């Protein structure tokens, strides 16, 4: 059961991405990135599903919750963008990972250093994330926008974390059926992946292990689906019966999942 949190005091910070999430402090005295009703209910649904499926896959991802934001806690400086109407329903919250960096091109020089790469404790997860995105039809984790955090809270052990799943299901096109993402929409086809894996002799074995895990992850997600859907707030006004039918028809279709595996192998062969 997902936790529901309340804000503690007025927020002072708004992120300037397209979603304009707030950084809020809740009554647990922790900071959370709060996505709100400026987004469609289906996009908030995607955030919930993507984070939960990542957890089931064993990928590192910030903890999530639902957040009730009091109108009195909205930042005065951004009321032209952040309107009280956006907060009449529960918001999606993602734990704010301090001492982490968004993985972008400014970090590539660091990744090129062997001493830095040795600190990456879950290197193979980058490829696993690539397969995860193929399975979910995530079109927004690629060379221009990694949607990856590098958690650097431990001095010599850095971890990739996935976040921001608003563009899964081919950017809210689940009702049309899921198409495979292109090479331009995949984290596999990036300079970062080449840096981390081009000289790895055991790459074939790593890929085979990920594929073997893939089918176990799918099975676990199917078993968890009912519990995950129970956490979707009714206030979001979604047709959960219809969404469940679409999810089961697409994500757990054996033929499609074999296509996902083949596409994953093809992208790796072409890019690394």
mmCIF file of C-alpha atoms in Angstrom:
data_model
loop_
_atom_site.group_PDB
_atom_site.id
_atom_site.type_symbol
_atom_site.label_atom_id
_atom_site.label_comp_id
_atom_site.label_asym_id
_atom_site.label_seq_id
_atom_site.Cartn_x
_atom_site.Cartn_y
_atom_site.Cartn_z
ATOM 1 C CA UNK A 1 0.000 0.000 0.000
ATOM 2 C CA UNK A 2 1.464 3.327 -1.048
ATOM 3 C CA UNK A 3 1.884 5.961 1.653
ATOM 4 C CA UNK A 4 0.017 9.259 1.512
ATOM 5 C CA UNK A 5 1.939 12.240 2.857
ATOM 6 C CA UNK A 6 1.031 15.804 3.778
ATOM 7 C CA UNK A 7 3.157 18.881 3.150
ATOM 8 C CA UNK A 8 4.749 20.516 6.191
ATOM 9 C CA UNK A 9 5.309 24.096 5.114
ATOM 10 C CA UNK A 10 5.453 26.399 2.091
ATOM 11 C CA UNK A 11 7.503 25.207 -0.851
ATOM 12 C CA UNK A 12 10.213 27.576 -2.049
ATOM 13 C CA UNK A 13 11.441 25.738 -5.128
ATOM 14 C CA UNK A 14 9.939 24.788 -8.477
ATOM 15 C CA UNK A 15 11.887 22.740 -11.018
ATOM 16 C CA UNK A 16 11.926 24.397 -14.432
ATOM 17 C CA UNK A 17 11.352 21.264 -16.514
ATOM 18 C CA UNK A 18 8.253 20.954 -18.690
ATOM 19 C CA UNK A 19 6.314 19.335 -15.844
ATOM 20 C CA UNK A 20 7.166 22.140 -13.377
ATOM 21 C CA UNK A 21 7.257 19.834 -10.335
ATOM 22 C CA UNK A 22 7.646 21.279 -6.856
ATOM 23 C CA UNK A 23 10.208 20.332 -4.257
ATOM 24 C CA UNK A 24 8.163 19.917 -1.077
ATOM 25 C CA UNK A 25 8.924 18.941 2.489
ATOM 26 C CA UNK A 26 6.392 16.589 4.037
ATOM 27 C CA UNK A 27 5.492 15.785 7.616
ATOM 28 C CA UNK A 28 8.078 12.986 7.588
ATOM 29 C CA UNK A 29 10.668 15.824 7.303
ATOM 30 C CA UNK A 30 11.840 14.422 3.956
ATOM 31 C CA UNK A 31 11.968 16.271 0.647
ATOM 32 C CA UNK A 32 9.935 15.001 -2.287
ATOM 33 C CA UNK A 33 9.683 15.961 -5.952
ATOM 34 C CA UNK A 34 5.974 16.547 -6.425
ATOM 35 C CA UNK A 35 4.240 16.178 -9.804
ATOM 36 C CA UNK A 36 0.742 17.565 -9.848
ATOM 37 C CA UNK A 37 -2.424 18.200 -11.827
ATOM 38 C CA UNK A 38 -0.669 20.338 -14.413
ATOM 39 C CA UNK A 39 -0.030 16.913 -15.936
ATOM 40 C CA UNK A 40 -2.809 14.722 -17.259
ATOM 41 C CA UNK A 41 -4.090 11.948 -15.010
ATOM 42 C CA UNK A 42 -2.767 9.411 -17.524
ATOM 43 C CA UNK A 43 0.747 10.862 -17.203
ATOM 44 C CA UNK A 44 0.581 10.642 -13.404
ATOM 45 C CA UNK A 45 -0.615 7.058 -13.885
ATOM 46 C CA UNK A 46 2.448 6.397 -16.044
ATOM 47 C CA UNK A 47 4.692 7.773 -13.308
ATOM 48 C CA UNK A 48 3.158 5.401 -10.781
ATOM 49 C CA UNK A 49 3.302 2.383 -13.064
ATOM 50 C CA UNK A 50 6.858 3.045 -14.251
ATOM 51 C CA UNK A 51 8.225 3.486 -10.740
ATOM 52 C CA UNK A 52 6.451 0.410 -9.430
ATOM 53 C CA UNK A 53 7.506 -1.768 -12.343
ATOM 54 C CA UNK A 54 11.110 -0.559 -11.925
ATOM 55 C CA UNK A 55 10.956 -1.649 -8.298
ATOM 56 C CA UNK A 56 9.656 -5.090 -9.286
ATOM 57 C CA UNK A 57 12.452 -5.369 -11.854
ATOM 58 C CA UNK A 58 14.987 -4.735 -9.100
ATOM 59 C CA UNK A 59 16.103 -1.436 -10.630
ATOM 60 C CA UNK A 60 17.090 1.386 -8.343
ATOM 61 C CA UNK A 61 14.500 4.142 -8.370
ATOM 62 C CA UNK A 62 13.576 6.765 -5.767
ATOM 63 C CA UNK A 63 10.784 5.731 -3.363
ATOM 64 C CA UNK A 64 7.376 7.135 -4.287
ATOM 65 C CA UNK A 65 4.277 8.287 -2.437
ATOM 66 C CA UNK A 66 1.105 10.288 -2.909
ATOM 67 C CA UNK A 67 1.173 13.847 -1.583
ATOM 68 C CA UNK A 68 -1.614 16.146 -0.472
ATOM 69 C CA UNK A 69 -0.369 19.700 -0.925
ATOM 70 C CA UNK A 70 -2.093 22.442 1.082
ATOM 71 C CA UNK A 71 -2.858 25.585 -0.917
ATOM 72 C CA UNK A 72 -1.110 27.619 1.767
ATOM 73 C CA UNK A 73 2.091 25.698 1.020
ATOM 74 C CA UNK A 74 2.290 26.684 -2.655
ATOM 75 C CA UNK A 75 5.221 28.968 -3.557
ATOM 76 C CA UNK A 76 4.146 32.592 -3.935
ATOM 77 C CA UNK A 77 6.712 33.266 -6.670
ATOM 78 C CA UNK A 78 5.234 30.778 -9.167
ATOM 79 C CA UNK A 79 1.470 31.090 -8.796
ATOM 80 C CA UNK A 80 1.228 32.159 -12.451
ATOM 81 C CA UNK A 81 2.422 28.640 -13.336
ATOM 82 C CA UNK A 82 1.538 26.578 -10.284
ATOM 83 C CA UNK A 83 -2.180 27.072 -9.756
ATOM 84 C CA UNK A 84 -4.162 25.874 -6.709
ATOM 85 C CA UNK A 85 -6.470 23.912 -9.028
ATOM 86 C CA UNK A 86 -3.568 21.566 -9.813
ATOM 87 C CA UNK A 87 -3.522 20.382 -6.211
ATOM 88 C CA UNK A 88 -7.142 19.445 -5.605
ATOM 89 C CA UNK A 89 -6.236 15.781 -6.127
ATOM 90 C CA UNK A 90 -3.375 13.694 -4.724
ATOM 91 C CA UNK A 91 -0.034 14.409 -6.369
ATOM 92 C CA UNK A 92 2.697 11.980 -7.335
ATOM 93 C CA UNK A 93 5.772 12.194 -5.124
ATOM 94 C CA UNK A 94 9.275 10.911 -5.803
ATOM 95 C CA UNK A 95 11.874 10.964 -3.016
ATOM 96 C CA UNK A 96 14.495 13.675 -3.534
ATOM 97 C CA UNK A 97 17.886 11.973 -3.687
ATOM 98 C CA UNK A 98 20.429 14.368 -2.255
ATOM 99 C CA UNK A 99 24.031 13.964 -3.393
ATOM 100 C CA UNK A 100 22.918 12.685 -6.765
ATOM 101 C CA UNK A 101 23.417 14.059 -10.262
ATOM 102 C CA UNK A 102 21.332 13.858 -13.390
ATOM 103 C CA UNK A 103 23.368 11.926 -15.943
ATOM 104 C CA UNK A 104 23.992 14.205 -18.911
ATOM 105 C CA UNK A 105 26.780 15.068 -21.334
ATOM 106 C CA UNK A 106 28.642 17.101 -18.723
ATOM 107 C CA UNK A 107 29.336 13.845 -16.856
ATOM 108 C CA UNK A 108 30.774 11.985 -19.856
ATOM 109 C CA UNK A 109 34.379 13.139 -19.187
ATOM 110 C CA UNK A 110 34.101 11.602 -15.712
ATOM 111 C CA UNK A 111 32.782 8.309 -17.106
ATOM 112 C CA UNK A 112 35.761 8.153 -19.465
ATOM 113 C CA UNK A 113 38.085 7.884 -16.455
ATOM 114 C CA UNK A 114 38.697 4.314 -15.338
ATOM 115 C CA UNK A 115 38.850 5.353 -11.685
ATOM 116 C CA UNK A 116 35.340 6.818 -11.954
ATOM 117 C CA UNK A 117 33.859 3.872 -13.864
ATOM 118 C CA UNK A 118 35.096 1.501 -11.178
ATOM 119 C CA UNK A 119 32.816 3.260 -8.708
ATOM 120 C CA UNK A 120 29.684 2.387 -10.708
ATOM 121 C CA UNK A 121 28.271 -0.446 -8.614
ATOM 122 C CA UNK A 122 25.377 -1.370 -10.905
ATOM 123 C CA UNK A 123 26.873 -0.867 -14.358
ATOM 124 C CA UNK A 124 24.922 -3.705 -15.982
ATOM 125 C CA UNK A 125 21.688 -2.042 -14.857
ATOM 126 C CA UNK A 126 22.184 0.503 -17.626
ATOM 127 C CA UNK A 127 21.525 -2.222 -20.195
ATOM 128 C CA UNK A 128 18.718 -3.650 -18.091
ATOM 129 C CA UNK A 129 17.140 -0.188 -18.082
ATOM 130 C CA UNK A 130 17.389 -0.216 -21.864
ATOM 131 C CA UNK A 131 15.333 -3.423 -22.003
ATOM 132 C CA UNK A 132 12.938 -2.083 -19.384
ATOM 133 C CA UNK A 133 12.267 0.943 -21.602
ATOM 134 C CA UNK A 134 11.706 -1.236 -24.667
ATOM 135 C CA UNK A 135 9.164 -3.296 -22.737
ATOM 136 C CA UNK A 136 7.308 -0.227 -21.461
ATOM 137 C CA UNK A 137 7.586 1.766 -24.690
ATOM 138 C CA UNK A 138 9.428 4.584 -22.905
ATOM 139 C CA UNK A 139 10.248 7.212 -25.528
ATOM 140 C CA UNK A 140 11.948 9.670 -23.183
ATOM 141 C CA UNK A 141 15.207 8.104 -22.025
ATOM 142 C CA UNK A 142 17.805 8.678 -24.730
ATOM 143 C CA UNK A 143 20.946 10.558 -25.675
ATOM 144 C CA UNK A 144 19.336 13.951 -25.152
ATOM 145 C CA UNK A 145 17.539 13.183 -21.907
ATOM 146 C CA UNK A 146 18.740 10.262 -19.793
ATOM 147 C CA UNK A 147 16.186 10.465 -16.976
ATOM 148 C CA UNK A 148 18.890 8.808 -14.898
ATOM 149 C CA UNK A 149 20.271 9.878 -11.560
ATOM 150 C CA UNK A 150 23.729 8.873 -10.394
ATOM 151 C CA UNK A 151 23.384 8.351 -6.647
ATOM 152 C CA UNK A 152 26.700 9.345 -5.072
ATOM 153 C CA UNK A 153 25.801 9.123 -1.401
ATOM 154 C CA UNK A 154 28.359 6.342 -0.883
ATOM 155 C CA UNK A 155 31.913 7.588 -1.549
ATOM 156 C CA UNK A 156 33.088 4.629 -3.658
ATOM 157 C CA UNK A 157 29.810 3.097 -4.801
ATOM 158 C CA UNK A 158 27.706 5.013 -7.295
ATOM 159 C CA UNK A 159 24.335 3.750 -8.499
ATOM 160 C CA UNK A 160 22.174 4.477 -11.526
ATOM 161 C CA UNK A 161 18.585 5.344 -10.562
ATOM 162 C CA UNK A 162 15.700 5.628 -13.021
ATOM 163 C CA UNK A 163 13.082 8.347 -12.689
ATOM 164 C CA UNK A 164 10.497 10.211 -14.768
ATOM 165 C CA UNK A 165 8.258 7.680 -16.514
ATOM 166 C CA UNK A 166 5.627 10.034 -17.879
ATOM 167 C CA UNK A 167 6.339 9.034 -21.493
ATOM 168 C CA UNK A 168 5.965 5.262 -21.158
ATOM 169 C CA UNK A 169 3.371 3.393 -23.215
ATOM 170 C CA UNK A 170 4.536 5.261 -26.340
ATOM 171 C CA UNK A 171 3.735 8.582 -24.676
ATOM 172 C CA UNK A 172 0.225 7.642 -23.540
ATOM 173 C CA UNK A 173 -0.783 5.600 -26.580
ATOM 174 C CA UNK A 174 -1.516 2.341 -24.777
ATOM 175 C CA UNK A 175 -4.976 2.129 -26.330
ATOM 176 C CA UNK A 176 -3.358 1.820 -29.787
ATOM 177 C CA UNK A 177 -1.094 -1.046 -28.758
ATOM 178 C CA UNK A 178 2.609 -0.676 -28.001
ATOM 179 C CA UNK A 179 5.235 -0.147 -30.691
ATOM 180 C CA UNK A 180 8.949 -0.793 -30.216
ATOM 181 C CA UNK A 181 10.956 2.331 -29.461
ATOM 182 C CA UNK A 182 13.529 3.448 -32.030
ATOM 183 C CA UNK A 183 17.291 3.703 -31.592
ATOM 184 C CA UNK A 184 16.860 7.456 -31.099
ATOM 185 C CA UNK A 185 14.596 6.763 -28.115
ATOM 186 C CA UNK A 186 16.873 4.271 -26.372
ATOM 187 C CA UNK A 187 19.540 4.735 -23.702
ATOM 188 C CA UNK A 188 21.344 1.805 -25.340
ATOM 189 C CA UNK A 189 22.266 3.929 -28.366
ATOM 190 C CA UNK A 190 24.240 6.563 -26.464
ATOM 191 C CA UNK A 191 27.835 7.546 -25.917
ATOM 192 C CA UNK A 192 27.469 6.671 -22.234
ATOM 193 C CA UNK A 193 26.637 3.051 -23.035
ATOM 194 C CA UNK A 194 29.566 2.798 -25.451
ATOM 195 C CA UNK A 195 31.931 4.142 -22.816
ATOM 196 C CA UNK A 196 30.761 1.655 -20.213
ATOM 197 C CA UNK A 197 30.500 -1.487 -22.354
ATOM 198 C CA UNK A 198 32.575 -1.266 -25.539
ATOM 199 C CA UNK A 199 35.597 -2.860 -23.863
ATOM 200 C CA UNK A 200 33.715 -5.375 -21.717
ATOM 201 C CA UNK A 201 34.645 -8.900 -22.838
ATOM 202 C CA UNK A 202 31.760 -10.473 -20.951
ATOM 203 C CA UNK A 203 29.117 -8.378 -22.737
ATOM 204 C CA UNK A 204 27.436 -11.401 -24.335
ATOM 205 C CA UNK A 205 27.047 -13.095 -20.967
ATOM 206 C CA UNK A 206 25.739 -9.865 -19.390
ATOM 207 C CA UNK A 207 23.112 -9.558 -22.116
ATOM 208 C CA UNK A 208 22.086 -13.210 -21.790
ATOM 209 C CA UNK A 209 21.706 -12.813 -18.019
ATOM 210 C CA UNK A 210 19.549 -9.701 -18.466
ATOM 211 C CA UNK A 211 17.319 -11.493 -20.983
ATOM 212 C CA UNK A 212 16.925 -14.433 -18.612
ATOM 213 C CA UNK A 213 15.908 -12.032 -15.837
ATOM 214 C CA UNK A 214 13.573 -10.235 -18.240
ATOM 215 C CA UNK A 215 11.064 -13.059 -18.372
ATOM 216 C CA UNK A 216 11.133 -13.472 -14.600
ATOM 217 C CA UNK A 217 10.565 -9.738 -14.190
ATOM 218 C CA UNK A 218 7.581 -9.863 -16.540
ATOM 219 C CA UNK A 219 6.095 -12.722 -14.550
ATOM 220 C CA UNK A 220 6.592 -10.831 -11.272
ATOM 221 C CA UNK A 221 5.033 -7.675 -12.709
ATOM 222 C CA UNK A 222 1.987 -9.639 -13.832
ATOM 223 C CA UNK A 223 1.615 -11.070 -10.338
ATOM 224 C CA UNK A 224 1.953 -7.597 -8.782
ATOM 225 C CA UNK A 225 -0.327 -5.782 -11.209
ATOM 226 C CA UNK A 226 -3.497 -5.946 -9.118
ATOM 227 C CA UNK A 227 -1.713 -4.595 -6.050
ATOM 228 C CA UNK A 228 -0.101 -1.787 -8.043
ATOM 229 C CA UNK A 229 -3.399 -0.718 -9.588
ATOM 230 C CA UNK A 230 -5.060 -0.618 -6.171
ATOM 231 C CA UNK A 231 -2.766 2.291 -5.273
ATOM 232 C CA UNK A 232 -3.998 4.494 -8.131
ATOM 233 C CA UNK A 233 -6.152 7.261 -6.567
ATOM 234 C CA UNK A 234 -9.790 7.169 -7.584
ATOM 235 C CA UNK A 235 -9.667 10.982 -7.643
ATOM 236 C CA UNK A 236 -7.593 10.795 -10.810
ATOM 237 C CA UNK A 237 -10.752 9.655 -12.589
ATOM 238 C CA UNK A 238 -9.187 6.876 -14.648
ATOM 239 C CA UNK A 239 -10.958 3.827 -16.015
ATOM 240 C CA UNK A 240 -8.811 1.275 -14.219
ATOM 241 C CA UNK A 241 -10.757 -1.719 -15.537
ATOM 242 C CA UNK A 242 -9.996 -0.687 -19.107
ATOM 243 C CA UNK A 243 -6.386 0.164 -18.280
ATOM 244 C CA UNK A 244 -5.846 -3.227 -16.682
ATOM 245 C CA UNK A 245 -7.167 -4.943 -19.810
ATOM 246 C CA UNK A 246 -4.817 -2.904 -22.000
ATOM 247 C CA UNK A 247 -1.829 -3.577 -19.748
ATOM 248 C CA UNK A 248 -2.444 -7.311 -19.697
ATOM 249 C CA UNK A 249 -2.976 -7.450 -23.452
ATOM 250 C CA UNK A 250 0.248 -5.564 -24.232
ATOM 251 C CA UNK A 251 2.855 -6.019 -21.504
ATOM 252 C CA UNK A 252 2.255 -9.713 -20.972
ATOM 253 C CA UNK A 253 1.878 -10.837 -24.569
ATOM 254 C CA UNK A 254 4.529 -13.565 -25.176
ATOM 255 C CA UNK A 255 4.954 -12.706 -28.861
ATOM 256 C CA UNK A 256 5.512 -9.015 -28.151
ATOM 257 C CA UNK A 257 7.960 -9.775 -25.357
ATOM 258 C CA UNK A 258 10.003 -11.996 -27.657
ATOM 259 C CA UNK A 259 10.090 -9.047 -30.065
ATOM 260 C CA UNK A 260 11.303 -6.862 -27.186
ATOM 261 C CA UNK A 261 14.138 -9.305 -26.522
ATOM 262 C CA UNK A 262 15.150 -9.425 -30.188
ATOM 263 C CA UNK A 263 15.037 -5.622 -30.447
ATOM 264 C CA UNK A 264 17.167 -5.310 -27.316
ATOM 265 C CA UNK A 265 19.816 -7.636 -28.731
ATOM 266 C CA UNK A 266 19.753 -5.874 -32.098
ATOM 267 C CA UNK A 267 20.238 -2.415 -30.564
ATOM 268 C CA UNK A 268 23.186 -3.639 -28.514
ATOM 269 C CA UNK A 269 24.792 -5.331 -31.517
ATOM 270 C CA UNK A 270 24.369 -2.178 -33.625
ATOM 271 C CA UNK A 271 25.446 0.323 -30.982
ATOM 272 C CA UNK A 272 28.195 -1.204 -28.827
#
